[in-house]
CSV table of C-alpha atoms (C1' of nucleotides) in Angstrom, one decimal:
chain,number,residue,atom,x,y,z
A,1,MET,CA,83.2,34.5,15.2
A,2,ASP,CA,85.0,37.9,14.6
A,3,ARG,CA,88.2,36.6,15.7
A,4,SER,CA,87.1,33.7,12.9
A,5,PHE,CA,86.2,36.2,10.4
A,6,HIS,CA,88.5,38.4,10.4
A,7,ALA,CA,91.9,35.7,10.7
A,8,LEU,CA,90.2,34.7,7.8
A,9,GLY,CA,90.1,38.5,5.7
A,10,ASP,CA,94.1,37.9,5.4
A,11,GLY,CA,95.4,36.7,2.6
A,12,THR,CA,99.1,35.8,4.0
A,13,ARG,CA,96.2,33.9,6.4
A,14,ARG,CA,94.8,32.3,4.4
A,15,GLU,CA,97.4,31.0,2.6
A,16,MET,CA,98.8,29.6,5.6
A,17,ILE,CA,95.5,27.9,6.9
A,18,ALA,CA,95.8,25.9,3.1
A,19,MET,CA,99.3,24.8,3.8
A,20,LEU,CA,98.7,23.6,6.5
A,21,ALA,CA,95.4,21.6,4.7
A,22,ARG,CA,97.8,20.7,2.6
A,23,ASN,CA,100.6,19.1,4.2
A,24,GLY,CA,99.7,18.9,8.1
A,25,ALA,CA,101.2,20.0,10.7
A,26,LEU,CA,103.8,23.4,10.2
A,27,SER,CA,106.9,24.6,11.8
A,28,ALA,CA,106.9,28.5,12.2
A,29,ASN,CA,109.5,28.5,9.9
A,30,GLU,CA,108.0,26.4,7.2
A,31,LEU,CA,104.6,28.3,6.9
A,32,ARG,CA,107.0,31.5,7.1
A,33,SER,CA,109.0,30.4,4.0
A,34,PRO,CA,106.7,30.8,0.7
A,35,PHE,CA,106.5,34.5,1.6
A,36,SER,CA,108.5,37.5,1.9
A,37,VAL,CA,108.1,39.2,5.3
A,38,ALA,CA,109.9,39.3,8.3
A,39,GLN,CA,109.8,36.6,10.7
A,40,PRO,CA,108.1,38.7,13.7
A,41,THR,CA,105.4,39.3,10.9
A,42,ILE,CA,104.4,35.6,10.9
A,43,SER,CA,104.2,35.6,14.2
A,44,LYS,CA,101.6,38.2,14.4
A,45,HIS,CA,99.5,36.4,11.8
A,46,LEU,CA,100.1,32.9,13.6
A,47,LYS,CA,99.1,34.4,16.8
A,48,VAL,CA,95.7,35.6,15.3
A,49,LEU,CA,95.4,32.4,13.6
A,50,GLU,CA,96.0,30.6,17.9
A,51,LYS,CA,93.5,33.4,19.1
A,52,ALA,CA,91.2,32.7,16.6
A,53,GLY,CA,91.2,29.1,17.5
A,54,LEU,CA,91.8,28.2,13.5
A,55,VAL,CA,94.9,26.6,15.1
A,56,ARG,CA,96.3,24.7,17.9
A,57,ARG,CA,100.1,25.6,18.7
A,58,GLU,CA,102.3,22.2,19.2
A,59,ILE,CA,105.4,23.1,21.8
A,60,ASN,CA,108.5,20.9,20.1
A,61,GLY,CA,111.2,22.2,22.5
A,62,ARG,CA,112.1,25.1,20.6
A,63,VAL,CA,110.0,24.6,17.1
A,64,HIS,CA,106.2,25.2,17.4
A,65,LEU,CA,104.8,23.5,15.5
A,66,PHE,CA,100.9,24.2,14.0
A,67,HIS,CA,97.6,22.3,13.6
A,68,LEU,CA,94.3,23.1,11.4
A,69,GLU,CA,91.5,23.5,14.2
A,70,THR,CA,88.0,22.5,12.0
A,71,ALA,CA,85.5,23.1,14.3
A,72,PRO,CA,85.3,27.3,14.5
A,73,LEU,CA,86.0,27.1,10.3
A,74,ARG,CA,83.1,24.7,10.5
A,75,GLU,CA,81.1,26.8,12.4
A,76,ALA,CA,82.1,29.9,10.5
A,77,GLU,CA,81.2,28.0,7.8
A,78,ASP,CA,77.6,27.5,9.2
A,79,TRP,CA,77.2,30.7,9.8
A,80,ILE,CA,76.9,31.4,5.9
A,81,SER,CA,75.3,28.5,4.4
A,82,ARG,CA,72.5,29.3,7.0
A,83,HIS,CA,71.6,32.8,6.2
A,84,ARG,CA,72.5,32.3,1.9
A,85,THR,CA,70.8,29.0,1.9
A,86,PHE,CA,67.9,30.5,3.7
A,87,TRP,CA,67.9,33.5,1.7
A,88,GLU,CA,68.5,31.5,-1.8
A,89,GLY,CA,65.0,29.5,0.0
A,90,THR,CA,63.4,32.8,0.0
A,91,LEU,CA,64.4,34.2,-3.5
A,92,GLN,CA,62.5,30.9,-5.2
A,93,ARG,CA,59.7,30.8,-3.5
A,94,LEU,CA,59.2,34.3,-4.5
A,95,GLU,CA,60.2,33.0,-8.0
A,96,LYS,CA,57.5,30.7,-8.4
A,97,PHE,CA,55.0,32.9,-6.4
A,98,VAL,CA,55.8,35.6,-9.8
A,99,ASN,CA,55.7,32.6,-12.3
A,100,ALA,CA,51.9,31.6,-10.6
A,101,ALA,CA,51.1,35.4,-10.5
A,102,ASP,CA,51.7,35.4,-14.9
A,103,GLY,CA,50.2,31.9,-14.8
A,104,GLN,CA,47.2,33.8,-14.2
A,105,GLU,CA,47.4,37.1,-15.5
A,106,ASP,CA,44.7,36.7,-18.5
A,107,LYS,CA,42.8,35.5,-15.7
A,108,THR,CA,41.7,38.9,-14.1
B,1,MET,CA,88.0,37.6,-0.9
B,2,ASP,CA,89.7,39.5,1.8
B,3,ARG,CA,86.8,42.0,1.8
B,4,SER,CA,84.0,39.3,1.4
B,5,PHE,CA,85.9,38.0,4.6
B,6,HIS,CA,86.7,41.3,6.2
B,7,ALA,CA,83.2,42.9,6.0
B,8,LEU,CA,81.8,39.7,8.0
B,9,GLY,CA,84.0,40.1,10.7
B,10,ASP,CA,82.1,42.6,12.1
B,11,GLY,CA,79.2,41.5,14.3
B,12,THR,CA,76.6,44.5,13.5
B,13,ARG,CA,77.4,43.7,9.9
B,14,ARG,CA,76.8,39.8,10.1
B,15,GLU,CA,73.5,41.1,12.0
B,16,MET,CA,72.8,43.2,9.2
B,17,ILE,CA,73.3,40.7,6.5
B,18,ALA,CA,71.0,37.9,8.6
B,19,MET,CA,68.0,40.3,8.4
B,20,LEU,CA,69.0,41.1,5.1
B,21,ALA,CA,68.5,37.1,4.5
B,22,ARG,CA,65.3,37.0,6.5
B,23,ASN,CA,63.5,39.5,5.3
B,24,GLY,CA,64.3,40.2,1.8
B,25,ALA,CA,65.2,43.8,0.9
B,26,LEU,CA,65.6,46.3,3.6
B,27,SER,CA,66.8,49.8,3.4
B,28,ALA,CA,68.9,51.6,5.2
B,29,ASN,CA,66.5,53.4,8.2
B,30,GLU,CA,64.7,50.0,8.8
B,31,LEU,CA,69.3,48.4,8.9
B,32,ARG,CA,70.1,50.5,11.3
B,33,SER,CA,66.9,50.3,13.5
B,34,PRO,CA,68.3,47.4,15.8
B,35,PHE,CA,71.3,49.3,16.6
B,36,SER,CA,71.8,52.3,19.0
B,37,VAL,CA,74.3,54.0,16.5
B,38,ALA,CA,74.4,56.6,14.7
B,39,GLN,CA,73.3,57.0,11.1
B,40,PRO,CA,76.6,57.7,9.3
B,41,THR,CA,77.9,54.3,11.2
B,42,ILE,CA,75.5,52.0,9.7
B,43,SER,CA,76.6,53.9,6.3
B,44,LYS,CA,79.8,53.5,6.6
B,45,HIS,CA,79.0,49.4,7.5
B,46,LEU,CA,76.5,49.4,4.4
B,47,LYS,CA,79.6,50.3,1.8
B,48,VAL,CA,81.9,47.9,3.3
B,49,LEU,CA,79.2,45.4,3.1
B,50,GLU,CA,78.7,47.0,-0.6
B,51,LYS,CA,82.3,46.8,-1.6
B,52,ALA,CA,82.1,43.8,-0.7
B,53,GLY,CA,79.9,43.0,-3.5
B,54,LEU,CA,77.6,41.2,-0.8
B,55,VAL,CA,74.6,43.8,-0.7
B,56,ARG,CA,73.4,45.7,-3.7
B,57,ARG,CA,72.2,48.8,-3.6
B,58,GLU,CA,69.1,50.0,-5.3
B,59,ILE,CA,68.1,53.5,-5.4
B,60,ASN,CA,64.3,53.9,-4.9
B,61,GLY,CA,64.2,58.0,-5.2
B,62,ARG,CA,65.5,58.8,-1.1
B,63,VAL,CA,65.1,55.7,-0.1
B,64,HIS,CA,68.3,53.0,-0.3
B,65,LEU,CA,67.2,49.3,-0.4
B,66,PHE,CA,69.9,46.9,0.2
B,67,HIS,CA,69.5,43.3,-1.2
B,68,LEU,CA,71.2,40.0,-0.3
B,69,GLU,CA,74.4,38.6,-2.5
B,70,THR,CA,74.9,35.2,-2.5
B,71,ALA,CA,77.3,34.7,-5.2
B,72,PRO,CA,80.0,36.3,-2.9
B,73,LEU,CA,78.6,34.8,0.0
B,74,ARG,CA,78.9,31.0,-1.3
B,75,GLU,CA,82.6,32.3,-2.5
B,76,ALA,CA,83.6,32.8,1.3
B,77,GLU,CA,81.2,29.2,1.6
B,78,ASP,CA,83.3,27.4,-0.2
B,79,TRP,CA,87.0,28.3,0.4
B,80,ILE,CA,86.4,27.6,3.8
B,81,SER,CA,84.8,24.3,2.4
B,82,ARG,CA,87.6,23.5,0.4
B,83,HIS,CA,89.8,23.7,2.7
B,84,ARG,CA,88.4,22.0,6.0
B,85,THR,CA,87.2,19.3,4.4
B,86,PHE,CA,90.7,18.2,2.8
B,87,TRP,CA,92.6,18.6,6.3
B,88,GLU,CA,89.4,16.7,7.5
B,89,GLY,CA,89.9,14.5,5.0
B,90,THR,CA,93.6,13.7,5.4
B,91,LEU,CA,92.6,13.7,9.3
B,92,GLN,CA,90.6,10.7,8.8
B,93,ARG,CA,93.1,8.9,6.1
B,94,LEU,CA,95.4,9.4,9.2
B,95,GLU,CA,93.5,7.6,11.7
B,96,LYS,CA,93.0,4.5,9.4
B,97,PHE,CA,97.1,4.1,8.7
B,98,VAL,CA,97.1,4.0,12.9
B,99,ASN,CA,94.4,1.9,13.3
B,100,ALA,CA,95.6,-0.6,10.5
B,101,ALA,CA,99.2,0.0,11.6
B,102,ASP,CA,97.7,-0.7,15.2
B,103,GLY,CA,96.4,-4.1,14.2
B,104,GLN,CA,99.8,-5.0,12.8
B,105,GLU,CA,101.7,-4.2,15.9
B,106,ASP,CA,101.6,-7.9,17.5
B,107,LYS,CA,103.1,-9.1,14.7
B,108,THR,CA,106.2,-7.4,15.2
C,1,DA,C1',131.2,27.2,27.4
C,2,DT,C1',130.2,28.9,23.0
C,3,DA,C1',127.4,29.5,19.0
C,4,DA,C1',123.5,28.9,16.4
C,5,DT,C1',119.1,28.3,15.8
C,6,DG,C1',113.9,28.9,15.9
C,7,DA,C1',110.4,31.9,17.3
C,8,DA,C1',108.7,36.2,20.9
C,9,DT,C1',108.4,40.4,22.7
C,10,DA,C1',109.3,45.6,22.4
C,11,DG,C1',108.4,49.3,20.2
C,12,DC,C1',108.2,52.2,16.5
C,13,DC,C1',105.4,53.6,11.4
C,14,DA,C1',101.6,54.9,8.5
C,15,DT,C1',96.8,53.3,7.4
C,16,DA,C1',92.6,51.4,8.5
C,17,DT,C1',88.5,50.8,11.6
C,18,DG,C1',84.3,52.0,13.8
C,19,DG,C1',82.7,55.3,16.6
C,20,DC,C1',80.9,59.7,16.7
C,21,DT,C1',78.5,65.0,15.3
C,22,DA,C1',77.9,68.6,12.5
C,23,DT,C1',76.5,69.5,7.4
C,24,DA,C1',75.5,69.1,3.6
C,25,DT,C1',72.2,66.9,-0.5
C,26,DA,C1',68.8,64.7,-2.5
C,27,DA,C1',63.2,63.6,-2.3
C,28,DA,C1',58.9,64.2,-0.5
C,29,DT,C1',55.9,66.6,2.3
C,30,DT,C1',52.9,70.7,3.7
D,1,DA,C1',58.2,77.6,-1.8
D,2,DA,C1',59.5,75.4,2.9
D,3,DT,C1',59.6,71.9,5.8
D,4,DT,C1',60.8,67.0,6.8
D,5,DT,C1',62.7,63.0,5.9
D,6,DA,C1',66.4,59.3,4.2
D,7,DT,C1',71.5,58.9,2.9
D,8,DA,C1',75.7,60.7,2.5
D,9,DT,C1',80.6,63.2,3.5
D,10,DA,C1',83.8,65.9,6.1
D,11,DG,C1',86.4,65.9,9.6
D,12,DC,C1',87.5,64.2,14.2
D,13,DC,C1',89.1,60.3,17.2
D,14,DA,C1',91.2,56.0,19.9
D,15,DT,C1',91.8,51.7,18.4
D,16,DA,C1',93.4,48.3,15.9
D,17,DT,C1',96.1,46.6,11.8
D,18,DG,C1',100.0,44.5,9.3
D,19,DG,C1',104.6,46.0,8.4
D,20,DC,C1',109.4,46.6,9.2
D,21,DT,C1',113.8,46.1,13.0
D,22,DA,C1',116.4,45.5,17.3
D,23,DT,C1',116.6,42.5,21.2
D,24,DT,C1',115.4,38.6,24.3
D,25,DC,C1',114.0,33.9,25.1
D,26,DA,C1',114.9,29.4,24.4
D,27,DT,C1',116.9,25.4,23.2
D,28,DT,C1',119.7,22.8,20.1
D,29,DA,C1',124.5,21.8,18.6
D,30,DT,C1',129.6,22.6,18.5
DNA sequence: ATAATGAATAGCCATATGGCTATATAAATT
DNA sequence: AATTTATATAGCCATATGGCTATTCATTAT
């Protein structure tokens, strides 16, 4: 989880994920193309994504193809969702309670 | 977005968010209680969460109350969701295509 | 066999991170 | 007024980060 969120906390890596989502499996070079960074920099980013399990590396000869792995994305998404919705539910209950109290106000 | 994901990339901070989701607004001290870390460390974590917009600080005298802020959580969640579902959709279309091709195989 | 290509590794740099202690600030208590 | 309490700030440390260049490794092309 730490690794997933950390990997997502960088714009370059998020853009790489976006590319994979749009275009399917891409090579390291293809993933590099939109950015003006040195090749080893991309190599590092890819290793971060791989260690987080967000991408899977398929080695075909000298070209490394990267595939998006949705399971950890889903886990991260679910973590956020659980906590966000729980809290929003609490807010709603609170709101109802306050409204109900407002209705009662005159009667006290 | 960078800030949100980065803030979520630390277990202590995620646990603090979980506490806020469960218990509503909490003070810095309350948020510190489950962890065995020095007070300034929590202060730093709270600043990270605040700068990411994930929490709002309400100063009441000498106690700082922290509230969970769902908007950036929702944005982060949506970002993941968009890319994950897009890619899963692509996989499904691919699967259908492969299945269809399998069906045709004999006829060639 | 040689050259060219795709990617990884090594090693460096500046900056950021999460942790600490010590101290300061601010507000509530006595 | 003095003390205690809640939090922040300053400053230090070790480690991690994202970037680079130079080099290496492995594979494909000539």
